[in-house]
Short mmCIF file of C-alpha atoms and ligand atoms in Angstrom, two decimals:
data_model
loop_
_atom_site.label_atom_id
_atom_site.label_comp_id
_atom_site.label_asym_id
_atom_site.label_seq_id
_atom_site.Cartn_x
_atom_site.Cartn_y
_atom_site.Cartn_z
CA MET G 3 -17.82 -8.11 -16.72
CA GLY G 4 -21.02 -7.96 -18.82
CA ASN G 5 -24.37 -8.25 -17.17
CA VAL G 6 -23.75 -11.45 -15.30
CA LEU G 7 -26.85 -10.95 -13.11
CA ARG G 8 -29.33 -10.93 -15.99
CA GLY G 9 -31.80 -13.77 -15.58
CA LYS G 10 -30.11 -15.10 -12.44
CA ASN G 11 -32.24 -16.25 -9.51
CA ILE G 12 -30.98 -14.70 -6.30
CA ILE G 13 -32.22 -15.24 -2.76
CA VAL G 14 -31.52 -12.37 -0.39
CA GLY G 15 -31.53 -13.40 3.26
CA ILE G 16 -31.98 -10.62 5.80
CA CYS G 17 -31.22 -10.92 9.53
CA GLY G 18 -32.01 -8.65 12.46
CA GLY G 19 -29.40 -5.93 12.33
CA ILE G 20 -29.83 -2.22 11.78
CA ALA G 21 -28.17 -2.53 8.35
CA ALA G 22 -31.33 -4.37 7.24
CA TYR G 23 -32.80 -0.94 6.47
CA LYS G 24 -30.54 -0.84 3.40
CA THR G 25 -31.84 -4.09 1.93
CA PRO G 26 -34.78 -2.75 -0.14
CA GLN G 27 -32.13 -0.76 -2.00
CA LEU G 28 -30.07 -3.95 -2.46
CA VAL G 29 -33.09 -5.79 -3.86
CA ARG G 30 -33.84 -2.86 -6.17
CA LEU G 31 -30.29 -2.83 -7.53
CA LEU G 32 -30.32 -6.58 -8.16
CA LYS G 33 -33.66 -6.25 -10.01
CA LYS G 34 -32.32 -3.31 -11.99
CA ASN G 35 -29.45 -5.56 -13.12
CA GLY G 36 -31.92 -8.11 -14.44
CA ALA G 37 -31.90 -10.62 -11.55
CA ASN G 38 -34.98 -12.40 -10.21
CA VAL G 39 -35.02 -11.83 -6.48
CA ARG G 40 -36.79 -13.61 -3.65
CA VAL G 41 -36.36 -12.50 -0.07
CA ALA G 42 -36.17 -14.54 3.14
CA VAL G 43 -36.22 -12.51 6.31
CA THR G 44 -35.74 -13.66 9.90
CA ASP G 45 -38.09 -12.50 12.69
CA GLY G 46 -35.32 -10.14 13.79
CA GLY G 47 -34.84 -8.85 10.26
CA ALA G 48 -38.56 -8.09 9.95
CA ARG G 49 -38.26 -5.78 12.97
CA PHE G 50 -35.77 -3.59 11.10
CA VAL G 51 -37.21 -3.58 7.60
CA SER G 52 -40.79 -3.77 6.36
CA GLU G 53 -41.82 -6.92 4.53
CA LEU G 54 -44.20 -4.77 2.52
CA ALA G 55 -41.25 -2.69 1.24
CA LEU G 56 -39.32 -5.85 0.35
CA ALA G 57 -42.33 -7.45 -1.36
CA THR G 58 -42.92 -4.26 -3.33
CA VAL G 59 -39.36 -3.90 -4.61
CA SER G 60 -38.90 -7.62 -5.34
CA GLY G 61 -42.37 -8.05 -6.83
CA GLU G 62 -42.62 -11.33 -4.88
CA ARG G 63 -43.98 -12.46 -1.56
CA VAL G 64 -41.45 -12.40 1.29
CA TYR G 65 -40.61 -15.63 3.14
CA ARG G 66 -40.18 -15.77 6.89
CA SER G 67 -41.56 -18.93 8.47
CA ILE G 68 -40.67 -22.39 7.27
CA PHE G 69 -44.32 -23.36 7.73
CA PRO G 70 -46.69 -22.21 4.97
CA PRO G 71 -50.30 -21.27 5.72
CA VAL G 72 -52.51 -24.35 5.35
CA ASP G 73 -55.61 -24.69 3.18
CA THR G 74 -54.60 -21.97 0.73
CA THR G 75 -55.13 -23.00 -2.85
CA GLY G 76 -51.92 -23.59 -4.75
CA THR G 77 -49.72 -23.58 -1.64
CA ASP G 78 -46.25 -25.04 -2.19
CA TYR G 79 -45.85 -27.01 1.02
CA THR G 80 -42.18 -27.78 0.40
CA ARG G 81 -41.20 -24.35 -0.80
CA HIS G 82 -37.83 -24.36 1.04
CA ILE G 83 -36.88 -27.21 -1.33
CA SER G 84 -38.26 -25.60 -4.48
CA LEU G 85 -36.65 -22.27 -3.59
CA GLY G 86 -33.35 -24.04 -2.85
CA GLU G 87 -33.49 -25.58 -6.32
CA TRP G 88 -34.53 -22.30 -7.92
CA ALA G 89 -31.64 -20.21 -6.57
CA ASP G 90 -28.41 -19.53 -8.49
CA ALA G 91 -26.91 -17.74 -5.47
CA PHE G 92 -27.75 -16.89 -1.88
CA VAL G 93 -26.77 -13.53 -0.39
CA ILE G 94 -27.17 -13.07 3.36
CA ALA G 95 -26.93 -9.40 4.30
CA PRO G 96 -26.79 -8.38 7.03
CA ALA G 97 -25.82 -11.62 8.81
CA THR G 98 -26.01 -11.48 12.60
CA ALA G 99 -23.88 -13.41 15.10
CA ASN G 100 -26.97 -15.48 15.94
CA THR G 101 -27.65 -16.51 12.35
CA LEU G 102 -23.95 -17.27 11.73
CA ALA G 103 -24.09 -19.61 14.73
CA LYS G 104 -27.25 -21.28 13.43
CA LEU G 105 -25.83 -21.67 9.92
CA SER G 106 -22.56 -23.13 11.17
CA ALA G 107 -24.41 -25.59 13.40
CA GLY G 108 -26.86 -26.60 10.67
CA LEU G 109 -29.92 -25.41 12.61
CA CYS G 110 -32.91 -24.44 10.49
CA ASP G 111 -35.89 -23.08 12.39
CA ASP G 112 -36.90 -20.43 9.88
CA MET G 113 -36.98 -20.01 6.11
CA LEU G 114 -33.57 -18.31 5.82
CA THR G 115 -31.68 -21.04 7.66
CA ALA G 116 -33.66 -23.84 6.00
CA LEU G 117 -32.85 -22.39 2.56
CA PHE G 118 -29.16 -22.36 3.43
CA ILE G 119 -29.31 -26.11 3.85
CA ALA G 120 -31.66 -26.75 0.94
CA LEU G 121 -29.48 -24.83 -1.53
CA ARG G 122 -28.10 -27.08 -4.29
CA PRO G 123 -24.39 -27.99 -3.98
CA GLY G 124 -21.93 -25.63 -5.65
CA LYS G 125 -24.24 -22.60 -5.59
CA PRO G 126 -22.40 -19.56 -4.23
CA VAL G 127 -23.31 -18.30 -0.76
CA LEU G 128 -22.12 -14.78 0.10
CA ILE G 129 -22.43 -13.81 3.73
CA PHE G 130 -22.05 -10.21 4.90
CA PRO G 131 -21.72 -10.15 8.70
CA ALA G 132 -22.60 -6.78 10.23
CA MET G 133 -22.34 -6.16 13.95
CA ASP G 134 -20.21 -4.45 16.54
CA GLY G 135 -16.49 -4.94 15.78
CA GLN G 136 -15.71 -6.68 19.09
CA MET G 137 -18.63 -9.06 18.55
CA PHE G 138 -17.36 -9.80 15.05
CA LEU G 139 -13.85 -10.53 16.31
CA SER G 140 -15.05 -12.64 19.25
CA PRO G 141 -13.78 -16.22 19.26
CA SER G 142 -17.33 -17.58 18.89
CA VAL G 143 -18.14 -15.57 15.79
CA GLN G 144 -14.72 -16.23 14.26
CA ARG G 145 -15.09 -19.96 14.93
CA ASN G 146 -18.47 -19.99 13.15
CA ILE G 147 -17.04 -17.98 10.27
CA ALA G 148 -14.16 -20.46 9.98
CA ILE G 149 -16.63 -23.36 9.82
CA LEU G 150 -18.73 -21.64 7.13
CA THR G 151 -15.62 -20.69 5.15
CA ALA G 152 -14.38 -24.28 5.27
CA GLN G 153 -17.80 -25.30 3.87
CA GLY G 154 -17.14 -23.05 0.87
CA CYS G 155 -19.18 -19.94 1.82
CA SER G 156 -17.68 -16.55 1.00
CA ILE G 157 -17.69 -14.41 4.12
CA ILE G 158 -17.19 -10.76 3.25
CA SER G 159 -15.63 -8.87 6.10
CA PRO G 160 -17.58 -5.85 7.42
CA GLU G 161 -16.25 -2.39 6.76
CA SER G 162 -14.95 0.14 9.24
CA GLY G 163 -16.89 3.30 10.01
CA GLU G 164 -19.54 4.72 12.32
CA LEU G 165 -21.67 2.08 14.03
CA ALA G 166 -25.22 2.24 15.37
CA SER G 167 -23.84 1.99 18.93
CA GLY G 168 -22.17 5.38 18.49
CA LEU G 169 -18.77 3.65 18.42
CA SER G 170 -16.73 3.63 15.31
CA GLY G 171 -14.71 0.74 13.90
CA LEU G 172 -15.11 -2.59 12.15
CA GLY G 173 -18.68 -3.80 11.77
CA ARG G 174 -20.58 -1.95 9.03
CA MET G 175 -22.33 -3.81 6.24
CA PRO G 176 -20.91 -2.78 2.85
CA GLU G 177 -23.18 -0.52 0.78
CA PRO G 178 -25.69 -2.27 -1.52
CA GLU G 179 -23.61 -1.29 -4.60
CA SER G 180 -20.60 -3.07 -3.14
CA ILE G 181 -22.68 -6.16 -2.26
CA VAL G 182 -23.92 -6.31 -5.85
CA SER G 183 -20.31 -6.02 -7.13
CA SER G 184 -19.17 -8.87 -4.87
CA LEU G 185 -22.02 -11.02 -6.17
CA GLU G 186 -21.20 -10.14 -9.77
CA GLU G 187 -17.55 -11.04 -9.20
CA THR G 188 -18.48 -14.36 -7.62
CA LEU G 189 -20.89 -15.31 -10.40
CA HIS G 190 -18.33 -14.24 -12.96
CA SER G 191 -15.33 -16.03 -11.48
CA SER G 192 -15.81 -19.75 -11.41
CA PRO G 193 -12.66 -21.68 -10.37
CA GLU G 194 -12.06 -22.42 -14.08
CA SER G 195 -11.63 -18.71 -14.79
CA SER G 196 -8.94 -18.14 -12.13
CA PRO G 197 -5.41 -17.87 -13.54
CA LEU G 198 -4.40 -20.18 -10.68
CA HIS G 199 -6.72 -22.96 -11.88
CA GLY G 200 -4.71 -26.14 -12.45
CA LYS G 201 -1.46 -24.48 -11.30
CA SER G 202 0.72 -26.14 -8.72
CA ILE G 203 1.12 -24.07 -5.54
CA VAL G 204 3.30 -25.01 -2.60
CA VAL G 205 2.62 -23.33 0.74
CA THR G 206 4.78 -23.68 3.85
CA ALA G 207 2.97 -23.11 7.14
CA GLY G 208 3.27 -23.26 10.89
CA PRO G 209 6.31 -23.31 13.14
CA THR G 210 9.28 -25.64 13.09
CA ARG G 211 10.75 -27.47 16.09
CA GLU G 212 14.50 -27.70 16.54
CA LYS G 213 15.54 -30.44 18.92
CA ILE G 214 17.70 -29.59 21.93
CA ASP G 215 17.47 -33.12 23.26
CA GLY G 216 15.04 -36.02 23.11
CA VAL G 217 12.29 -34.11 24.97
CA ARG G 218 12.96 -30.39 24.40
CA PHE G 219 12.95 -28.11 21.38
CA ILE G 220 13.22 -24.49 20.18
CA SER G 221 10.11 -23.20 18.43
CA ASN G 222 7.86 -20.14 18.09
CA TYR G 223 4.22 -19.07 18.51
CA SER G 224 3.12 -19.70 14.90
CA SER G 225 -0.33 -21.35 14.72
CA GLY G 226 -0.23 -22.07 10.97
CA LYS G 227 -3.60 -20.31 10.48
CA MET G 228 -2.39 -17.90 7.79
CA GLY G 229 -0.67 -20.61 5.71
CA PHE G 230 -3.72 -22.88 5.98
CA ALA G 231 -6.00 -19.99 4.95
CA ILE G 232 -3.82 -19.41 1.86
CA ALA G 233 -3.88 -23.12 0.98
CA ARG G 234 -7.69 -23.20 1.40
CA ALA G 235 -8.21 -20.10 -0.74
CA ALA G 236 -5.87 -21.38 -3.48
CA ALA G 237 -7.63 -24.76 -3.59
CA LYS G 238 -10.98 -22.94 -3.91
CA ARG G 239 -9.56 -21.24 -7.01
CA GLY G 240 -8.78 -24.62 -8.54
CA ALA G 241 -5.03 -24.70 -7.80
CA LEU G 242 -3.26 -27.96 -7.02
CA VAL G 243 -2.07 -27.15 -3.53
CA THR G 244 0.62 -28.84 -1.46
CA LEU G 245 0.86 -27.68 2.13
CA VAL G 246 4.15 -28.39 3.90
CA THR G 247 3.40 -27.75 7.54
CA GLY G 248 5.15 -27.82 10.86
CA PRO G 249 3.30 -29.10 13.95
CA VAL G 250 -0.11 -27.37 14.18
CA HIS G 251 -3.62 -28.22 15.39
CA LEU G 252 -5.52 -27.48 12.20
CA GLU G 253 -7.69 -29.50 9.83
CA THR G 254 -6.43 -30.00 6.30
CA PRO G 255 -8.43 -27.72 3.96
CA PRO G 256 -10.56 -29.59 1.39
CA GLY G 257 -8.66 -30.64 -1.73
CA VAL G 258 -5.21 -29.83 -0.29
CA THR G 259 -2.32 -32.33 -0.14
CA ARG G 260 -0.63 -32.05 3.25
CA LEU G 261 2.90 -33.02 4.26
CA ASP G 262 3.64 -32.89 7.99
CA VAL G 263 7.20 -32.07 9.02
CA GLU G 264 8.84 -31.08 12.26
CA SER G 265 12.18 -29.35 11.83
CA ALA G 266 13.39 -26.66 9.43
CA MET G 267 15.62 -29.24 7.74
CA GLU G 268 12.63 -31.54 7.17
CA MET G 269 10.58 -28.63 5.84
CA HIS G 270 13.48 -27.68 3.59
CA ASN G 271 13.88 -31.21 2.20
CA ALA G 272 10.14 -31.65 1.64
CA SER G 273 9.79 -28.24 -0.05
CA GLN G 274 12.87 -28.61 -2.19
CA SER G 275 11.40 -31.56 -4.05
CA PHE G 276 8.68 -29.20 -5.40
CA PHE G 277 10.97 -26.30 -6.40
CA LYS G 278 11.23 -27.31 -10.06
CA GLY G 279 7.64 -28.37 -10.64
CA CYS G 280 5.63 -25.70 -8.82
CA THR G 281 4.29 -22.51 -10.34
CA ILE G 282 4.01 -20.53 -7.11
CA PHE G 283 5.87 -20.99 -3.84
CA VAL G 284 4.39 -19.24 -0.80
CA GLY G 285 6.56 -19.17 2.32
CA ALA G 286 4.11 -18.64 5.16
CA ALA G 287 5.95 -20.80 7.70
CA ALA G 288 7.79 -19.34 10.65
CA VAL G 289 10.93 -21.31 9.99
CA SER G 290 13.47 -21.39 12.78
CA ASP G 291 16.59 -19.62 11.53
CA TYR G 292 18.89 -21.72 13.77
CA ARG G 293 19.05 -25.23 15.19
CA PRO G 294 21.11 -26.75 17.98
CA ALA G 295 24.40 -27.96 16.48
CA ALA G 296 24.43 -31.25 18.34
CA PRO G 297 21.09 -32.29 19.81
CA TYR G 298 21.57 -34.50 22.84
CA GLU G 299 20.26 -38.03 22.49
CA GLY G 300 17.76 -38.85 25.22
CA LYS G 301 17.05 -36.38 28.02
CA MET G 302 19.77 -33.97 29.15
CA LYS G 303 20.29 -34.11 32.91
CA LYS G 304 20.80 -30.94 34.94
CA ASP G 305 23.82 -30.32 37.12
CA ASP G 306 25.19 -27.23 38.85
CA GLN G 307 26.92 -25.86 35.77
CA GLU G 308 25.52 -23.33 33.28
CA ILE G 309 25.26 -24.74 29.83
CA GLU G 310 25.86 -23.20 26.45
CA LEU G 311 23.92 -24.22 23.41
CA THR G 312 25.62 -23.79 20.05
CA LEU G 313 23.15 -22.98 17.28
CA ILE G 314 23.92 -23.36 13.62
CA LYS G 315 22.05 -21.77 10.72
CA ASN G 316 19.16 -23.43 8.95
CA PRO G 317 18.77 -23.03 5.19
CA ASP G 318 16.43 -20.22 4.10
CA ILE G 319 13.85 -22.25 2.17
CA LEU G 320 12.13 -19.33 0.49
CA ALA G 321 15.39 -17.60 -0.46
CA GLU G 322 16.63 -20.82 -2.04
CA PHE G 323 13.48 -21.05 -4.14
CA GLY G 324 13.72 -17.34 -4.99
CA MET G 325 17.30 -17.72 -6.21
CA GLN G 326 16.68 -20.70 -8.42
CA LYS G 327 13.17 -19.97 -9.74
CA ALA G 328 12.75 -19.98 -13.50
CA PRO G 329 10.61 -17.65 -15.66
CA GLY G 330 6.99 -18.63 -15.10
CA GLN G 331 7.51 -19.23 -11.38
CA LEU G 332 6.58 -16.80 -8.61
CA ALA G 333 8.05 -16.58 -5.10
CA VAL G 334 5.86 -15.09 -2.36
CA GLY G 335 6.94 -14.53 1.22
CA PHE G 336 6.04 -12.98 4.52
CA ALA G 337 8.06 -10.56 6.59
CA LEU G 338 7.22 -10.77 10.24
CA GLU G 339 8.49 -7.76 12.11
CA THR G 340 8.06 -6.44 15.62
CA GLN G 341 9.33 -2.95 14.80
CA THR G 342 8.00 -0.75 12.02
CA GLY G 343 9.60 -2.88 9.40
CA LEU G 344 8.40 -1.92 5.91
CA ASP G 345 12.01 -1.27 4.96
CA ASN G 346 13.02 -4.67 6.32
CA ALA G 347 10.23 -6.24 4.27
CA ARG G 348 11.51 -4.51 1.11
CA LYS G 349 15.02 -5.72 1.91
CA LYS G 350 13.76 -9.31 2.25
CA LEU G 351 11.85 -8.97 -1.03
CA ASN G 352 15.10 -8.04 -2.79
CA THR G 353 17.60 -10.32 -1.07
CA LYS G 354 15.36 -13.37 -1.43
CA ASN G 355 14.47 -12.45 -5.04
CA LEU G 356 10.72 -12.53 -4.34
CA ASP G 357 7.86 -11.36 -6.53
CA LEU G 358 5.65 -10.37 -3.61
CA ILE G 359 6.07 -9.99 0.13
CA ALA G 360 3.40 -9.56 2.81
CA PHE G 361 4.62 -7.38 5.64
CA ASN G 362 3.06 -8.63 8.81
CA PHE G 363 3.29 -6.63 12.03
CA PHE G 364 3.50 -8.82 15.11
CA ASP G 365 1.55 -7.67 18.18
CA ARG G 366 -0.27 -10.90 19.16
CA LYS G 367 -3.59 -9.00 19.37
CA THR G 368 -4.60 -7.91 15.89
CA SER G 369 -1.90 -9.39 13.75
CA GLY G 370 0.72 -12.10 13.64
CA PHE G 371 0.84 -15.53 15.26
CA GLU G 372 -2.06 -17.27 17.01
CA VAL G 373 -4.72 -14.57 16.42
CA ASP G 374 -7.54 -14.96 13.87
CA THR G 375 -6.99 -11.65 12.08
CA ASN G 376 -4.09 -10.10 10.27
CA ILE G 377 -3.05 -6.68 9.05
CA LEU G 378 -0.93 -7.13 5.94
CA THR G 379 0.88 -4.70 3.68
CA LEU G 380 1.62 -6.25 0.30
CA ILE G 381 4.71 -5.08 -1.59
CA ASP G 382 5.43 -6.39 -5.07
CA LYS G 383 8.73 -6.45 -6.91
CA ASP G 384 7.80 -3.31 -8.86
CA GLY G 385 7.38 -1.46 -5.56
CA VAL G 386 3.57 -1.34 -5.66
CA THR G 387 2.43 -1.25 -2.02
CA THR G 388 -1.10 -2.18 -0.91
CA GLU G 389 -2.17 -1.72 2.69
CA LEU G 390 -4.92 -4.10 3.76
CA PRO G 391 -7.14 -3.39 6.77
CA GLN G 392 -7.43 -5.73 9.75
CA LEU G 393 -9.10 -8.78 8.25
CA PRO G 394 -9.93 -12.34 9.29
CA LYS G 395 -7.07 -14.53 8.03
CA ASP G 396 -9.32 -16.17 5.40
CA SER G 397 -10.18 -12.76 3.89
CA ALA G 398 -6.54 -11.66 4.07
CA ALA G 399 -5.61 -14.86 2.21
CA GLU G 400 -8.16 -14.08 -0.53
CA ARG G 401 -6.70 -10.59 -0.95
CA LEU G 402 -3.17 -12.00 -1.10
CA LEU G 403 -4.26 -14.46 -3.79
CA ASP G 404 -5.93 -11.65 -5.75
CA ALA G 405 -2.55 -9.87 -5.72
CA ILE G 406 -0.72 -13.07 -6.77
CA GLU G 407 -3.21 -13.59 -9.63
CA LYS G 408 -2.64 -10.02 -10.80
CA LEU G 409 1.15 -10.43 -10.75
CA TYR G 410 0.92 -13.73 -12.57
CA VAL G 411 -1.23 -12.26 -15.32
CA LYS G 412 0.91 -9.09 -15.52
CA ALA G 413 4.06 -11.19 -15.96
CA GLY G 414 2.37 -12.72 -19.01
CA TYR G 415 2.63 -16.28 -17.71
N1 CTP W 27 11.82 -18.27 5.57
C1 CTP W 27 12.18 -19.51 5.06
N2 CTP W 27 13.22 -20.19 5.63
C2 CTP W 27 13.89 -19.69 6.67
C3 CTP W 27 13.51 -18.43 7.20
C4 CTP W 27 12.47 -17.74 6.63
O1 CTP W 27 11.56 -19.99 4.09
N3 CTP W 27 14.88 -20.38 7.21
C5 CTP W 27 10.72 -17.52 4.91
C6 CTP W 27 9.48 -17.35 5.76
O2 CTP W 27 8.55 -18.39 5.50
C7 CTP W 27 8.96 -15.99 5.31
C8 CTP W 27 10.21 -15.22 4.92
O3 CTP W 27 11.20 -16.22 4.69
O4 CTP W 27 8.16 -16.09 4.15
C9 CTP W 27 10.70 -14.24 5.94
O5 CTP W 27 10.78 -14.79 7.21
P1 CTP W 27 11.10 -13.89 8.48
O6 CTP W 27 11.17 -14.75 9.70
O7 CTP W 27 10.23 -12.67 8.50
O8 CTP W 27 12.53 -13.32 8.13
P2 CTP W 27 13.94 -13.92 8.11
O9 CTP W 27 14.37 -13.99 6.70
O10 CTP W 27 14.04 -15.18 8.92
O11 CTP W 27 14.79 -12.73 8.81
P3 CTP W 27 14.72 -12.18 10.34
O12 CTP W 27 14.37 -13.38 11.20
O13 CTP W 27 16.09 -11.66 10.56
O14 CTP W 27 13.67 -11.10 10.37
#
């Protein structure tokens, strides 16, 4: 990777979490790698780590308040602007729930939050939330993370381990070495350097609705979040993304072309038109396998009789793509299972002629439809199996795309 940090200007933002005690080490490592480092600490952060220690290791004064002292010779009264211009990247570690909320809302009542807004467009922001696992997974924190992710920030999921509360689980800030590696990777990989840059990727997402009559349908619990996260992550890597989605309540990710469909047949017809031209087809939709044979026109009226509904099979969109893909094209699917289904996932990988499948256990709490996190096991066509931890869907999507990139490069395309 070379020494990508040499000469780079990095702002380290530190919030009030116990992991702040590790930040002098982080600053030291960045300096050792040749970066110029300036530190912005919140009031809470300054209670966990000494500003004197941070000033000593960075060799610079530490910023806390947005308001500079007056009447000091040479004072830069708009230093949040000059620092925002100076920075090549902004690392916030640890990031607390409070600061995530402020950042997502655009509040800026201290130097750290003001710098976030003053940073020049396109400069990477890496945010390392660290807090109790339940706090991290709370709807409020996940909503703020989703907003920041949609703005282009990289949110690096906390690690699992022992926590300050005595509990153990998700919530720990990664070690300084790992934070430095993430920053190096980000600075190294601009969208232009991704193998997916300029490639056409089609993603199916969400549920389908199969009409029983004019007012009723068969569907499933899919929220579309995973497919949208994949589309967002692929667009961030410079891919030309088309998202074919069933009915969902989600915003279109920036830079993504969206096609709204309702039934499996509509999804099939819309997807099929991209089969020849796309490089990668990702089936993340929960496509209904069957549809009513003869939907009733208008509203069916009840009477005293039981009714029988005849269902006929829908086409398997992903399998069709898998069967007709040409060299240079990759097929990626999901296998949603309610029983321990790794073997089922492998079977689907083979029968649908896929290059990669993400096995997705469905429990409606940690993984599967509607929830904000997922636990995926990736299996590629060579049998390589990678178990991912419980991750927010955006992070899981990034890891899936890393695996797709690897396969694509390995195949020599
Ligand atoms: N899929 C598809 N078209 C279908 C059914 C499934 O494109 N008609 C895709 C899904 O998007 C997913 C993969 O195939 O990527 C597997 O879907 P899943 O529902 O797990 O499995 P099925 O093949 O439908 O088998 P089963 O329902 O028996 O588990």
